[in-house]
Coordinates of C-alpha atoms in Angstrom, one line a residue:
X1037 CA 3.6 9.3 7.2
X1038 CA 4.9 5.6 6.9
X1039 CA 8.4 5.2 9.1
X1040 CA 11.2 6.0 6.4
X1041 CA 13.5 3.0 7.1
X1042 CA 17.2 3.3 6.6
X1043 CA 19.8 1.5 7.3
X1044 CA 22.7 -0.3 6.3
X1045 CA 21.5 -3.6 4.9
X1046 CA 25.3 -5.0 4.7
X1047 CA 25.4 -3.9 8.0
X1048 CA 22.5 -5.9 9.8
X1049 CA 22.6 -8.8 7.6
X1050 CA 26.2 -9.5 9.3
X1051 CA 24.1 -9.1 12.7
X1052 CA 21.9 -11.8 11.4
X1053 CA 24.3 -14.8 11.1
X1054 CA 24.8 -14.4 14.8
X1055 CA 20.8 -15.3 15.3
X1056 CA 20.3 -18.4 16.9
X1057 CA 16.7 -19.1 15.2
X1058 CA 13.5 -17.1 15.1
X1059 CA 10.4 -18.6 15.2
X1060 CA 7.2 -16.9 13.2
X1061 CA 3.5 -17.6 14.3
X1062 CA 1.3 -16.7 11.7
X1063 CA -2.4 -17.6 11.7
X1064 CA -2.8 -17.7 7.7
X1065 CA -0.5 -18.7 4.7
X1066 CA -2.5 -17.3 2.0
X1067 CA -0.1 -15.6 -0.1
X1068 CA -1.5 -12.1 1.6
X1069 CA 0.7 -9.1 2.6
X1070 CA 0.6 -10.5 6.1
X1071 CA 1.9 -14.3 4.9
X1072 CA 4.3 -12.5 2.7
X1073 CA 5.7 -10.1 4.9
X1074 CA 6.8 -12.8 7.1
X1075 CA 8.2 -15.2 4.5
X1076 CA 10.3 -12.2 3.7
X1077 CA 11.3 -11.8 6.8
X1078 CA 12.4 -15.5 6.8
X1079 CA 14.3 -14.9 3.6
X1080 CA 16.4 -12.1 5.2
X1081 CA 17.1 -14.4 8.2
X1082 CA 18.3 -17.2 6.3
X1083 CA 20.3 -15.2 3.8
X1084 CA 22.1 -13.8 7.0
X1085 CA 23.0 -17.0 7.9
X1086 CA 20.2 -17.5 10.5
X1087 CA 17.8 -20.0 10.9
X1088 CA 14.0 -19.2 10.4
X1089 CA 10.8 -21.9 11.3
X1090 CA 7.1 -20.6 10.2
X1091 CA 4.2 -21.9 11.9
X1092 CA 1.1 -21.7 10.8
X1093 CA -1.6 -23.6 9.4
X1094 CA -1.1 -25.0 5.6
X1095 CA -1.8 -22.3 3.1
X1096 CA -1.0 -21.7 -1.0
X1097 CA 2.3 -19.9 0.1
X1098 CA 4.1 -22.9 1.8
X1099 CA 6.3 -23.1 -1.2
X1100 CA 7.0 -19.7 -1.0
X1101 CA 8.5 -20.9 2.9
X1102 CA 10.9 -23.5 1.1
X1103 CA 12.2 -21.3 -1.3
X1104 CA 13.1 -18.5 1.4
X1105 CA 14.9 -21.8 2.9
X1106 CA 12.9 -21.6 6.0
X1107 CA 10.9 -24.6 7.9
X1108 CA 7.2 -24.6 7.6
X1109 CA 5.5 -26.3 10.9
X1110 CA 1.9 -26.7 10.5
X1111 CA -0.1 -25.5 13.5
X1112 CA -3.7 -24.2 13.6
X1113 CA -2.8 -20.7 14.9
X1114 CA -6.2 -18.9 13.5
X1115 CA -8.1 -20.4 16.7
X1116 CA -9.1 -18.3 19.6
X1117 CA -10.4 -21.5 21.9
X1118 CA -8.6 -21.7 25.0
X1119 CA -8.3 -25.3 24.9
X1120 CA -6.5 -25.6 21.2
X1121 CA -4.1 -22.4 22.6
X1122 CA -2.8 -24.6 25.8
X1123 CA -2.1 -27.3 22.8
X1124 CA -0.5 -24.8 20.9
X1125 CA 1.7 -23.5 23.6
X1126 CA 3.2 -27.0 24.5
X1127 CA 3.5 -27.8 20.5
X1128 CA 5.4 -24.1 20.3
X1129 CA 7.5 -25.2 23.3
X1130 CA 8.8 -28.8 21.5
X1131 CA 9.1 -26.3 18.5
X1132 CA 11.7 -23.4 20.6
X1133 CA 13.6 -26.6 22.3
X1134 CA 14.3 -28.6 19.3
X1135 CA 15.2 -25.9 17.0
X1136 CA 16.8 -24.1 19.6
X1137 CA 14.5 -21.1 19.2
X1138 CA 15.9 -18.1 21.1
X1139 CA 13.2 -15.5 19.5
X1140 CA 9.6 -16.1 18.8
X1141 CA 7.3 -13.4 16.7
X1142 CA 3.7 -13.8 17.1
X1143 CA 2.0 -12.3 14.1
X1144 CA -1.7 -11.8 15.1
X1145 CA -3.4 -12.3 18.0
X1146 CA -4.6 -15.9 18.0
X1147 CA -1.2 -16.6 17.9
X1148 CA 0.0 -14.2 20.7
X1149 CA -1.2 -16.1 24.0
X1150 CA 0.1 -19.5 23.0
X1151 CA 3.5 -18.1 21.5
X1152 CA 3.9 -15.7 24.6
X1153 CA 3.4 -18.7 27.1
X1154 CA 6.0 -21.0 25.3
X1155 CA 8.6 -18.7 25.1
X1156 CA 8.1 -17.6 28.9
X1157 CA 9.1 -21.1 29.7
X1158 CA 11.9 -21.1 27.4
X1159 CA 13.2 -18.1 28.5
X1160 CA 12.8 -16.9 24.9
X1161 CA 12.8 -13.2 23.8
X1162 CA 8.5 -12.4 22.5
X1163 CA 7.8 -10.0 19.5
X1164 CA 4.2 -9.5 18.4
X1165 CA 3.2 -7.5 15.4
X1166 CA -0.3 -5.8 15.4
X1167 CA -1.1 -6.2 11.7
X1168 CA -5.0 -4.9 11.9
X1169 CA -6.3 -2.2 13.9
X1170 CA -7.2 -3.1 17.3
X1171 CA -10.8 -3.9 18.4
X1172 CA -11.8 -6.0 21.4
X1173 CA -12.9 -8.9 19.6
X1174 CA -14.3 -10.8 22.5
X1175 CA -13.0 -11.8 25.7
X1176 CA -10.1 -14.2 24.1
X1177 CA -9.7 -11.7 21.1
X1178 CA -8.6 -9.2 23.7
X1179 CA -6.1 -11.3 26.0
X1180 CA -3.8 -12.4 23.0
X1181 CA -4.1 -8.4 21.9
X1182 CA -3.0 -7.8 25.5
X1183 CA -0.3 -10.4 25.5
X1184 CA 1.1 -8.7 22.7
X1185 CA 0.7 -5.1 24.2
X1186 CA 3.0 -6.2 26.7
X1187 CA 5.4 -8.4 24.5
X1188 CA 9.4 -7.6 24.8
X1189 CA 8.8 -5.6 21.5
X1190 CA 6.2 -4.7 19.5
X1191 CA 5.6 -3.4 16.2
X1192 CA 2.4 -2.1 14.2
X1193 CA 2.5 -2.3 10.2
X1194 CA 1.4 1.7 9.8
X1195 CA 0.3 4.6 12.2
X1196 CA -3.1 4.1 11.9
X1197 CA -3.0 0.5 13.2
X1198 CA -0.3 2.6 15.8
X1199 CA -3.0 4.8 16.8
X1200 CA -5.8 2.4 17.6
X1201 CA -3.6 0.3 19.6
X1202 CA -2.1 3.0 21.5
X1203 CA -6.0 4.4 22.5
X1204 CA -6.4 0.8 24.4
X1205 CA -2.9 0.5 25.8
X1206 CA -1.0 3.4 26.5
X1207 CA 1.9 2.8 27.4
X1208 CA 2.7 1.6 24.4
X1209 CA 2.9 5.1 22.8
X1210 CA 6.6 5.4 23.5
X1211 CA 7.8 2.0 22.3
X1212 CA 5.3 0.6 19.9
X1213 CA 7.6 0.5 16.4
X1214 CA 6.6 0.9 12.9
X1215 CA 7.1 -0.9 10.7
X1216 CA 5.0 -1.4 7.0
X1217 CA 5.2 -4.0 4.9
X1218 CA 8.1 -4.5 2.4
X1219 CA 8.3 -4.5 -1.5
X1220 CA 10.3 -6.4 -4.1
X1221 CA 11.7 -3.3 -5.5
X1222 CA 14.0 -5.2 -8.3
X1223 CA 10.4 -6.4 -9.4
X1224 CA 8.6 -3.4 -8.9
X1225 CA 10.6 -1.2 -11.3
X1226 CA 9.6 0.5 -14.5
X1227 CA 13.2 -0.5 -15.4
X1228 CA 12.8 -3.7 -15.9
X1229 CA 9.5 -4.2 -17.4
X1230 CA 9.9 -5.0 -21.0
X1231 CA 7.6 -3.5 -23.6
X1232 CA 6.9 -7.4 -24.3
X1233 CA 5.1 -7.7 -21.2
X1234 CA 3.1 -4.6 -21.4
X1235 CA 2.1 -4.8 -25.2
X1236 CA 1.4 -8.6 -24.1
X1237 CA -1.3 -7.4 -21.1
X1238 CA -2.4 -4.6 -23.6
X1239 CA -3.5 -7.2 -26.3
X1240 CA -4.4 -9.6 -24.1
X1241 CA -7.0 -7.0 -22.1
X1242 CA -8.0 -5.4 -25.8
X1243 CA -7.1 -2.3 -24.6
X1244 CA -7.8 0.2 -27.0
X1245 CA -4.8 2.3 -28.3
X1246 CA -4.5 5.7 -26.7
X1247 CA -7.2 5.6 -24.6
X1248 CA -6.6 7.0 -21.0
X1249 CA -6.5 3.2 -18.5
X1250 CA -7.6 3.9 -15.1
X1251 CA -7.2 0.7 -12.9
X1252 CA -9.0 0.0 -9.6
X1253 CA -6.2 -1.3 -6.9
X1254 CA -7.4 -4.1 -4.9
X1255 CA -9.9 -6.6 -5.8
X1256 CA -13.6 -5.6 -6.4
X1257 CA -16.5 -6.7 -4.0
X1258 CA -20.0 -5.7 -3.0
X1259 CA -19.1 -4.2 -0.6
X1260 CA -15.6 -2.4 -1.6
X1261 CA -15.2 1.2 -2.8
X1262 CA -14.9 0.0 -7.1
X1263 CA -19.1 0.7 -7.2
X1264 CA -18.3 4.6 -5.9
X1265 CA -15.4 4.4 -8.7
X1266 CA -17.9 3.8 -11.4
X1267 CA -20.5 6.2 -10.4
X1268 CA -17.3 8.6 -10.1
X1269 CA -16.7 7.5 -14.0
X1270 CA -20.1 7.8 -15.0
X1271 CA -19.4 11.7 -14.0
X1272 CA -16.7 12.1 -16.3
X1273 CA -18.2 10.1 -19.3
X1274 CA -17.5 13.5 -21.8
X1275 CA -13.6 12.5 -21.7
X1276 CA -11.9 9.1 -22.8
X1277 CA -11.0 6.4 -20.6
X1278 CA -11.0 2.7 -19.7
X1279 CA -11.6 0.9 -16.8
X1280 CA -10.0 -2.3 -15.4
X1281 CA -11.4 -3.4 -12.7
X1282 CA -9.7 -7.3 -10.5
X1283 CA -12.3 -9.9 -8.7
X1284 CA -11.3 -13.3 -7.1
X1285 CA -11.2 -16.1 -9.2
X1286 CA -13.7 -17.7 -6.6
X1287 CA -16.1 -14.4 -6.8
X1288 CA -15.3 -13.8 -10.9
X1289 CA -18.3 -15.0 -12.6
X1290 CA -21.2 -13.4 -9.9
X1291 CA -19.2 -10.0 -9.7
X1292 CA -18.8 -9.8 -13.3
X1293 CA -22.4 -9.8 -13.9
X1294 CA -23.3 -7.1 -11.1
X1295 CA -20.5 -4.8 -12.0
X1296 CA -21.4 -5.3 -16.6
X1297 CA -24.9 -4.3 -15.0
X1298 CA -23.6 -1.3 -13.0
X1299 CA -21.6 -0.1 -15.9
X1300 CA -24.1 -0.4 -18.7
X1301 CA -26.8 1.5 -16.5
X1302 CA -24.3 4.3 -15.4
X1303 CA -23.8 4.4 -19.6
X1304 CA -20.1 3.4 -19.4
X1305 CA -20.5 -0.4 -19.8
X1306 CA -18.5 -0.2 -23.1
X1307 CA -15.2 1.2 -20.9
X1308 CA -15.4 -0.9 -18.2
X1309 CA -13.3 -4.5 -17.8
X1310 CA -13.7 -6.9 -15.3
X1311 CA -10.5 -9.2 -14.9
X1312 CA -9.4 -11.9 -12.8
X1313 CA -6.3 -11.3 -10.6
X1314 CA -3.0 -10.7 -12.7
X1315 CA 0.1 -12.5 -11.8
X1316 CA 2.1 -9.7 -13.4
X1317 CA 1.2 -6.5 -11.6
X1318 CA 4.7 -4.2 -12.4
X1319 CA 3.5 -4.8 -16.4
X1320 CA -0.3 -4.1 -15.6
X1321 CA 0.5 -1.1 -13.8
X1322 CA 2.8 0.7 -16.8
X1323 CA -1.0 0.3 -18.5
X1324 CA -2.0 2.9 -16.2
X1325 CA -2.6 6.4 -16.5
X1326 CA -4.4 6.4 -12.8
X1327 CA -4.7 3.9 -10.2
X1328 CA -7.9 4.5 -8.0
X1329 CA -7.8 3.0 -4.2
X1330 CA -11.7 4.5 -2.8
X1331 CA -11.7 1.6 -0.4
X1332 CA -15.0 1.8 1.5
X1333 CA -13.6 0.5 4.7
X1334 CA -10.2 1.7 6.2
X1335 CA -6.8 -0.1 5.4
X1336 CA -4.5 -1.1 8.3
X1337 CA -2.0 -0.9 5.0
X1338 CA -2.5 -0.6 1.3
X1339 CA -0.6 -2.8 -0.6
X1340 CA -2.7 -1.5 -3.9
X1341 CA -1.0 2.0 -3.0
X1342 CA 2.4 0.8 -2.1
X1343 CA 2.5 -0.9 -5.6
X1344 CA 1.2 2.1 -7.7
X1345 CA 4.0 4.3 -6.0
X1346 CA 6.5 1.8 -6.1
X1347 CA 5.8 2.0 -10.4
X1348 CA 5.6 5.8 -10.2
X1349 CA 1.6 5.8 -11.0
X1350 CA -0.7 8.6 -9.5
X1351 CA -2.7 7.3 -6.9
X1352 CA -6.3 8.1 -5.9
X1353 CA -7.6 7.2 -2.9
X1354 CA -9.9 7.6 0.3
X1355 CA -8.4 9.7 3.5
X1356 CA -8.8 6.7 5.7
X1357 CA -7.2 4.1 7.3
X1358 CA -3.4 3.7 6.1
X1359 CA -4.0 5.3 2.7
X1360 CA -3.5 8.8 4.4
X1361 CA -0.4 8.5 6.0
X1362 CA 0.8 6.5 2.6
X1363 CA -0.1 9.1 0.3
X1364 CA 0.2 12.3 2.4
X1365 CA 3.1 14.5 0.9
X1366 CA 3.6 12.1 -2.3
X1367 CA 3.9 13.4 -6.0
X1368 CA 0.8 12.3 -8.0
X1369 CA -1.4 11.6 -4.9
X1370 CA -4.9 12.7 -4.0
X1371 CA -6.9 12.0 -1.4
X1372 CA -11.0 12.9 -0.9
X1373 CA -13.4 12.2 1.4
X1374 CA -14.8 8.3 2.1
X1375 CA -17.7 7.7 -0.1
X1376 CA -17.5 10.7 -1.7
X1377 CA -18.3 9.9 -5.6
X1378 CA -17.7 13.7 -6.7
X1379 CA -14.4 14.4 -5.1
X1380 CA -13.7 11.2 -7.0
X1381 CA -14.5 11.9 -10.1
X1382 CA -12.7 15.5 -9.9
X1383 CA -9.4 13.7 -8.6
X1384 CA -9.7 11.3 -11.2
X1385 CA -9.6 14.0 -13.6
X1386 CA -7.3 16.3 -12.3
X1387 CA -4.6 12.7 -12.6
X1388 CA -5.9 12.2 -16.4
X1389 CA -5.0 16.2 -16.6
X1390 CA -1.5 15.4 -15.8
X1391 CA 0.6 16.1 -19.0
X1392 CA 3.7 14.1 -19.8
X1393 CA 6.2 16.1 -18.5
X1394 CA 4.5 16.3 -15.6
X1395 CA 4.4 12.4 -15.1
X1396 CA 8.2 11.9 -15.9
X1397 CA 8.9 14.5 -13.4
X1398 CA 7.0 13.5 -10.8
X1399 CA 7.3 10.2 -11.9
X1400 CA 10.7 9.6 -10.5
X1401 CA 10.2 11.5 -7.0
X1402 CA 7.5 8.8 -6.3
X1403 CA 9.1 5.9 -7.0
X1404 CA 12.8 7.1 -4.9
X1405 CA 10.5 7.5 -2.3
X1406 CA 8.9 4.6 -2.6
X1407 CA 12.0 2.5 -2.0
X1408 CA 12.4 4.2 1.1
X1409 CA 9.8 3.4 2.4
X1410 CA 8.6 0.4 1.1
X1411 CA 11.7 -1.3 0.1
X1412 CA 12.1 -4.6 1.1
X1413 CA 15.8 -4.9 2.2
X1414 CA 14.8 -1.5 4.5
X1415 CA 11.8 -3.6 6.3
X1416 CA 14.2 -6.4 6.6
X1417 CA 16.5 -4.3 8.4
X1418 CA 14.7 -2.7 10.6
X1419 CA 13.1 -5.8 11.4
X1420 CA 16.3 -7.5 12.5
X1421 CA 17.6 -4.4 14.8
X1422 CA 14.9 -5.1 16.8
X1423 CA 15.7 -8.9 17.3
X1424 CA 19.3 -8.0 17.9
X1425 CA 18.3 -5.7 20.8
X1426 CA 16.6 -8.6 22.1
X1427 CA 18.4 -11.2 21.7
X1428 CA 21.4 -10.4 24.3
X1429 CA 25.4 -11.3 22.9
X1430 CA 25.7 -14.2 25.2
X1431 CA 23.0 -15.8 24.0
X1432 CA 24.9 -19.1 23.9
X1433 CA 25.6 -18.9 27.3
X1434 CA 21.7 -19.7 28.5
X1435 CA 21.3 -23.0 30.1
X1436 CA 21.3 -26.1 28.5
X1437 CA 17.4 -27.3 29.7
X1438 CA 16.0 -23.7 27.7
X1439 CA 17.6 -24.5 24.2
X1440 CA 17.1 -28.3 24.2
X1441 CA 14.8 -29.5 26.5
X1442 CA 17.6 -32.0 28.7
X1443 CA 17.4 -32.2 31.9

């Protein structure tokens, strides 16, 4: 299962004022669970009375970085070319000395080399985060996966990320931490979602009154596991239901005719509805009766899942990947087989089964679960015990030349 994380927020965010400044390397800031995970992160530092500084190249989410009251330095960090990672280095360097940078977190590989070398030189403690499952990747792929193998700490976002690094570097098994991604649980609560915002989604959708909603968590693709959802549907056509399904803005128009196609030649066209992504997924998901996750290609962590718990939703979803470790032991989850459209459809209608008592009980044991183990203040802490185990009390103390550079 995902690492249950408690601890005493109150506690470690005291711990934080002491940080001298932590330095994030990210190779993306897309608004992703990656992007967001770090800015965060940033938040939790700053509200502590830290200092944060994100590098990465220029993304959608660089507001997001000045509201957490962090610095955003751009730096192409999505670059596996030797030559651009030697630049990067010396840039990261300037970066540590100027903003007297005592711990730098390299967030992907591409940025692992380059932020390992810097903070060598300036004697700087090194955290990387394997946020993907491990695979060679080529020859420079694999030395910035080995520099963070053998970082001061290091940290995978579920087991199943865990597990495939551990098979290429051993010795991590005993100190390679977990650590998933956080939640926004004052968002993410039934509580607080008016009936405004629901019966506002509900008209704006058309949804029909009364009519089971199943929802498809992530966003649909050729390639993704929402075709195997509606040939799972097409199985259970006798009973009511609807179907909303989430594309890319960019992919909208070309995925919404292939999947109206699908559906009217499974004979469900009627019931299914293509959508572009919503901004308010806590009201979207009190639509649903069932949210359905049959990924065709393993997780390294499901956000779609985390999300659907987090509301108190029953989940369906494919045993691979994250998704297993997620959903094993949780009320109102099921799991079948990868590409399995039958298992589907009978898991799909063994959730629609669920009576209402049934919900509201079970309802309630998913979501206190969820903030455990998702909950964004318990990320955060874990996250900053393991820079205070680093970063050493007498921090101050370091020379002079390593925090600015005289000399």
């Amino acid at each position: 299962m995902v690492a249950a994380l408690a601890s005493d927020s109150t506690v470690v965010a005291a711990h934080a004022a002491s940080l001298p400044g932590v330095l994030h390397l990210l190779p993306e800031l897309d608004g992703g669970p990656r992007s967001r995970a770090v800015i965060d992160m940033a938040a939790s530092i700053v509200a502590g009375g830290g200092r944060a500084v994100i590098a990465s190249p220029p993304g959608s989410a660089m507001v997001d970085v000045r509201r957490a009251g962090a610095l955003h330095v751009p730096l192409a960090l999505d670059r596996d070319n030797p030559l651009v990672q030697r630049g990067n280095a010396t840039r990261i360097e300037a970066l540590i000395r100027e903003h007297r940078i005592r711990l730098v977190h390299a967030h992907g590989r591409s940025a692992a080399w380059s932020g390992a070398r810097a903070a060598r030189r300036c004697r700087a403690a090194f955290v990387g985060t394997f946020h993907r499952p491990y695979h060679s990747g080529g020859f420079f792929g694999g030395s910035g996966a080995k520099t963070m193998a053998g970082a001061d700490a290091t940290i995978a976002v579920s087991e199943y990320v865990r597990e495939t690094v551990v098979r290429h570097f051993p010795a991590l098994a005993d100190r390679l931490e977990i650590i998933p991604y956080g939640l926004d649980m004052d968002r993410f609560d039934p509580a607080r979602v008016s009936a405004e915002r629901v019966v506002q989604l509900a008209t704006q959708w058309r949804l029909p009154d009364g009519v089971p909603v199943v929802m498809a968590g992530g966003l649909a693709a050729r390639k993704s596991g929402h075709v195997l959802l509606l040939e799972a549907l097409a199985r259970v056509a006798a009973r009511d239901f609807y179907c909303l399904l989430f594309a890319a803005a960019e992919d909208f128009e070309s995925m919404q005719r292939e999947f109206e196609e699908l559906a009217l030649k499974l004979g469900i066209g009627a019931r299914v509805h293509l959508l572009e992504p919503c901004r308010d997924m806590p009201a979207a998901l009190m639509l649903a009766d069932v949210v359905a996750v049959p990924v065709a290609a393993p997780e390294p962590f499901s956000m779609a899942i985390a999300e659907a718990q987090a509301m108190g939703r029953p989940v369906v979803a494919a045993a691979h990947g994250a998704a297993r470790e997620q959903m094993e032991g949780q009320p109102m989850a099921w799991l079948v087989p990868p590409g399995d459209g039958t298992a589907l459809a009978a898991a799909l209608e063994a959730a629609l089964d669920l009576t209402l008592v049934q919900r509201q009980h079970r309802s309630h044991d998913a979501i206190a679960g969820a903030r455990i183990r998702y909950g964004r203040d318990n990320v955060s802490d874990a996250l900053l015990a393991v820079y205070n185990r680093l970063l050493p009390d007498n921090a101050a103390a370091a020379p002079a030349t390593a925090l600015t550079g005289e000399g």
